[in-house]
Coordinates of C-alpha atoms in Angstrom, one line a residue:
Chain A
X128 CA 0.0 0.0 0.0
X129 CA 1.1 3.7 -0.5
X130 CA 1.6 5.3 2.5
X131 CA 0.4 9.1 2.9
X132 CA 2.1 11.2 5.5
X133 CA 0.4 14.5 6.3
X134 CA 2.5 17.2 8.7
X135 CA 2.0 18.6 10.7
X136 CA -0.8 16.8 12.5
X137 CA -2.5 19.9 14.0
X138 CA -1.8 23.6 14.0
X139 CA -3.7 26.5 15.2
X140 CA -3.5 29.8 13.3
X141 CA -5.3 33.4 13.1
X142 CA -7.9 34.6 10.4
X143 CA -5.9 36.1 7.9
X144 CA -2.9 33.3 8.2
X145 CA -1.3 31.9 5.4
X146 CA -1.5 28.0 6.0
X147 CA 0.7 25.0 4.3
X148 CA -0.5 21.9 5.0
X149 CA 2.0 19.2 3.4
X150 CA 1.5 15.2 2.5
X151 CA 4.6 12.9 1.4
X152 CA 3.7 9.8 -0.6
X153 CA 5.8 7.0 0.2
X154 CA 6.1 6.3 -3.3
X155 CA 5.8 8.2 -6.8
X156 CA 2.5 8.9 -7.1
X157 CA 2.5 12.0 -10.3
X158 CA -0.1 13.9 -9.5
X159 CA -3.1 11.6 -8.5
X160 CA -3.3 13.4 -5.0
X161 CA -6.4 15.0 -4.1
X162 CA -7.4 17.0 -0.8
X163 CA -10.7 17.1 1.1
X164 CA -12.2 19.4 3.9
X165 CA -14.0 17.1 6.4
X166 CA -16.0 19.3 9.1
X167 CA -17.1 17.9 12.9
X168 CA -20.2 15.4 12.0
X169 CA -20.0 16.0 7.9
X170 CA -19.2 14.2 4.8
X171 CA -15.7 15.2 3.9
X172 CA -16.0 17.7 0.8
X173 CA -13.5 17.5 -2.3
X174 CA -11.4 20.9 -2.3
X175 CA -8.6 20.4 -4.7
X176 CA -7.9 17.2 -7.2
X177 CA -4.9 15.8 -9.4
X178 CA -2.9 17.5 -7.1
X179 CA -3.7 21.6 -8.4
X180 CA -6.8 21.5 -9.9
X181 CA -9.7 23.7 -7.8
X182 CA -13.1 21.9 -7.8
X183 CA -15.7 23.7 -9.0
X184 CA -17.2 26.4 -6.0
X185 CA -14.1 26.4 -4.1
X186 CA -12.7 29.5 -3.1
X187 CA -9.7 30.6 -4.6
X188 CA -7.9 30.7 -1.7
X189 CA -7.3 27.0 -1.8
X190 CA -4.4 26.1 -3.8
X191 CA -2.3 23.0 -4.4
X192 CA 1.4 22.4 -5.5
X193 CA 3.3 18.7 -6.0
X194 CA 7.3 18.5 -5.9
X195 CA 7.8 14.9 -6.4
X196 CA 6.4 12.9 -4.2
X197 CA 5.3 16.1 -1.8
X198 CA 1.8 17.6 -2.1
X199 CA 0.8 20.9 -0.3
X200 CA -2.3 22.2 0.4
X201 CA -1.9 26.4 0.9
X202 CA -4.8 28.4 2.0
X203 CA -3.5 32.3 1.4
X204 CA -6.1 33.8 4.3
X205 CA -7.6 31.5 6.6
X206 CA -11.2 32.1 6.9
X207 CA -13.4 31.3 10.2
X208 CA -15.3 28.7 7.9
X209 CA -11.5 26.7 7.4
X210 CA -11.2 25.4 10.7
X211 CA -11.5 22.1 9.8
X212 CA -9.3 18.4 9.2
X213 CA -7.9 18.0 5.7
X214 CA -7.2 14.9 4.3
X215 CA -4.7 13.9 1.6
X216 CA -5.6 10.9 -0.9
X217 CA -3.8 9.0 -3.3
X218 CA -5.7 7.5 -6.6
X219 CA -2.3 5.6 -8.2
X220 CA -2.9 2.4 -7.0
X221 CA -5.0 0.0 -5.3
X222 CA -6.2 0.2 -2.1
X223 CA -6.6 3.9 -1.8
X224 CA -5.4 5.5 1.0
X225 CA -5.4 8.8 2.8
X226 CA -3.6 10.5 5.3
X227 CA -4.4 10.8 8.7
X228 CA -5.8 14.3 8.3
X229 CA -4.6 17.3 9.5
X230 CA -6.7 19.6 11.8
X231 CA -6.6 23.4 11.7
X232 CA -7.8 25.0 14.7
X233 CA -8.5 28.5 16.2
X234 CA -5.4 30.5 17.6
Chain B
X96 CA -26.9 17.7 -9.5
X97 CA -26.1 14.0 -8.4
X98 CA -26.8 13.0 -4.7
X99 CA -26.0 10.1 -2.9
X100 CA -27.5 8.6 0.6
X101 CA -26.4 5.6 3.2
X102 CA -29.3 3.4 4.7
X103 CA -29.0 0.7 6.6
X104 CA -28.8 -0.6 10.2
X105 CA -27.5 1.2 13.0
X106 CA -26.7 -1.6 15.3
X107 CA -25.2 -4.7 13.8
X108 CA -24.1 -8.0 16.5
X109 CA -20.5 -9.6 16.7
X110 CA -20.1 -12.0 14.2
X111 CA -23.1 -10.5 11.9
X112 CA -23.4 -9.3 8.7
X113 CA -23.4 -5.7 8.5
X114 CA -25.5 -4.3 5.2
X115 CA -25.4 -0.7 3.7
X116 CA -27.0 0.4 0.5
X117 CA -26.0 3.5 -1.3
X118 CA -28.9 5.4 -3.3
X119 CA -28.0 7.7 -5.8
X120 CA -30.8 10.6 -6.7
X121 CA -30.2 13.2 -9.6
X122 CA -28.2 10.7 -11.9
X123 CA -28.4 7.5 -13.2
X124 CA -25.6 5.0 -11.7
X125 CA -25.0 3.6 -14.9
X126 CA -24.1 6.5 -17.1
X127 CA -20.7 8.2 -17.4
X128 CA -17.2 6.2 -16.3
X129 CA -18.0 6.4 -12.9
X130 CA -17.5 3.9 -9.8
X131 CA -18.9 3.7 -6.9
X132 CA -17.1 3.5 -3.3
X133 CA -17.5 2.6 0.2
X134 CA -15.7 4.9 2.7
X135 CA -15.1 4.3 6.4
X136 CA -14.0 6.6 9.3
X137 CA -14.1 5.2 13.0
X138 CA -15.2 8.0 16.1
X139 CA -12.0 10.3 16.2
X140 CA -9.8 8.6 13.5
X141 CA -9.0 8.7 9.5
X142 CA -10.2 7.7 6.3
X143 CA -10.3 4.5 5.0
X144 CA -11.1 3.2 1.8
X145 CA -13.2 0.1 1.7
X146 CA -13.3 -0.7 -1.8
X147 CA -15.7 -0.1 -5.7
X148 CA -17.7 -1.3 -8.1
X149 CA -17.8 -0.1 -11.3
X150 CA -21.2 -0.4 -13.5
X151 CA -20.6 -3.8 -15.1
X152 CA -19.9 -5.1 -11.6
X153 CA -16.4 -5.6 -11.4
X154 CA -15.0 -4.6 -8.4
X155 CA -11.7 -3.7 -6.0
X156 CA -11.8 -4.4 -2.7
X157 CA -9.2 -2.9 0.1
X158 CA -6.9 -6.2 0.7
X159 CA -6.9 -5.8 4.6
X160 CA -11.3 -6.2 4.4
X161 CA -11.1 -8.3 1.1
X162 CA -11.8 -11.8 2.9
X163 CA -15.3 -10.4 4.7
X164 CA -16.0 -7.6 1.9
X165 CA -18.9 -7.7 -1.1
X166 CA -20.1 -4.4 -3.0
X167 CA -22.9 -5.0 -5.7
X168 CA -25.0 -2.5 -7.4
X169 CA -28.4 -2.7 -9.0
X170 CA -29.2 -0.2 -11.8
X171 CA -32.6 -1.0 -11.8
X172 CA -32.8 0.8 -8.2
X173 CA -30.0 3.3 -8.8
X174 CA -28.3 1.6 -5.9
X175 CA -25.2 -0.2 -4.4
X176 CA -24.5 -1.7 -1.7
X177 CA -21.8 -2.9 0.4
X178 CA -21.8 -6.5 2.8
X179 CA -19.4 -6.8 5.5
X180 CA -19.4 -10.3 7.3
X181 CA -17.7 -11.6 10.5
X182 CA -17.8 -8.0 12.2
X183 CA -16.1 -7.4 15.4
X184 CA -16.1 -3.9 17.7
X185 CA -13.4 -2.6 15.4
X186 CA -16.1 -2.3 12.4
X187 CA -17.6 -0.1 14.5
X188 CA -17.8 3.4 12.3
X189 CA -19.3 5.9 10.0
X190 CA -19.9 4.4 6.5
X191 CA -19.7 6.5 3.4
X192 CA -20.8 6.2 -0.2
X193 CA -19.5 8.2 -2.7
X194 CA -18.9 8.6 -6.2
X195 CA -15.6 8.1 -8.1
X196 CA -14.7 10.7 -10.9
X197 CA -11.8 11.1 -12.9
X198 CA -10.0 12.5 -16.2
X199 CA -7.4 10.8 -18.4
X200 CA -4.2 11.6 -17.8
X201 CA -0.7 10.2 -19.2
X202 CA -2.7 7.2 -20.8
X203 CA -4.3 6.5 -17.1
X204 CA -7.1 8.0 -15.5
X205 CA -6.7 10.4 -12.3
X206 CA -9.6 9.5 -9.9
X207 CA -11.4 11.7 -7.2
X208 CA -14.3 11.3 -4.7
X209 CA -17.0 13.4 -5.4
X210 CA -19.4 13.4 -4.2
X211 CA -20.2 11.9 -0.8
X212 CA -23.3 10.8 1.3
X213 CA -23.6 12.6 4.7
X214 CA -22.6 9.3 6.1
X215 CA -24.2 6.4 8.5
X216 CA -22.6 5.3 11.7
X217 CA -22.9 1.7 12.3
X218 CA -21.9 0.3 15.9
X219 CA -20.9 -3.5 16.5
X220 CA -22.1 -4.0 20.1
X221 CA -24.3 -7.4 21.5

């Protein structure tokens, strides 16, 4: 299986901080990475796939890069509606698997 | 646009079957090169992908849950659903459906999960 290694874990930042959220793939993945929002009690929600592309009705603050086997998730100016747990996911191979989420929490 | 929603028992026994079905609302299940995926997330902890079936049937199951895990669909009811035998405590969880999009890329096709049910939580308790 393709291990997904999100870091950090948890943070806690302001409205108006710039966030990086990073995933490592344990292997070469390209860019089949995708990034979800999950809220407390809520279907997580699809923010960003193949690693940079914005799904549709996603604020543009949400961006994604890949440097090799690295993914980052970047928010430019956390919002109160952010606070949340992300998720990385990979879709190379078979079983999918995510990372273990990080959460973003009120400073 | 395309919804999807869980049913199924809350409470399943040790050693029981548990049984979800998925129904899909503003879509058929059978157009476009989509699959279809079961999702599971215990209280507090991550994501983790069950397995899918694609419209002719043929599925991919994760290989730690292969042994105790079937996922069918039935067009005729814009449904799937997803069996899960032998359950202990640790199937305890909330289930998710979702659907399973993707564009060609490279001579392969890039997959994302969009979009989900709001999720059922199944508990394994006597």
């Amino acid at each position: 299986d393709i291990q997904m290694t999100q870091s950090p874990s948890s943070l806690s930042a302001s409205v108006g901080d710039r966030v990086t959220i990073t995933c490592r793939a344990s292997q070469s993945i390209s860019s089949y990475l995708n990034w979800y929002q999950q809220k407390p009690g809520k279907a997580p929600k699809l923010l960003i796939y193949a690693a940079s592309s914005l799904q549709g009705g996603v604020p543009s603050r949400f961006s994604g890069s890949e440097s090799g086997t690295d993914f980052t998730l970047t928010i430019s100016s956390l919002q109160p509606e952010d606070f949340a747990t992300y998720y990385c996911q990979q879709s190379y191979s078979i079983p999918r698997t995510f990372g273990q989420g990080t959460k973003v929490e009120i400073k | 646009q395309v919804q999807l929603q869980e049913s199924g028992p809350g409470l399943v026994k040790p050693s029981q079957t548990l049984s979800l079905t998925c129904t899909v609302s503003g879509g058929s299940i059978s157009s476009g090169s989509y699959y279809w995926i079961w999702i599971r997330q215990p209280a507090g902890k991550g994501l983790e992908w069950i397995g899918r079936i694609y419209t002719t049937g043929s599925t991919n199951y994760n290989p730690s849950l292969k042994s105790r895990v079937t996922i069918s669909v039935d067009t005729s009811k814009n449904q799937f659903s997803l069996k899960l035998s032998s359950v202990t405590a640790a199937d305890t969880a909330v289930y998710y459906c979702a659907r399973s999009v993707g564009d060609y890329y490279d001579s392969s096709v890039r997959r994302w999960f969009d979009p989900w049910g709001q999720g059922t939580l199944v508990t394994v308790s006597s």
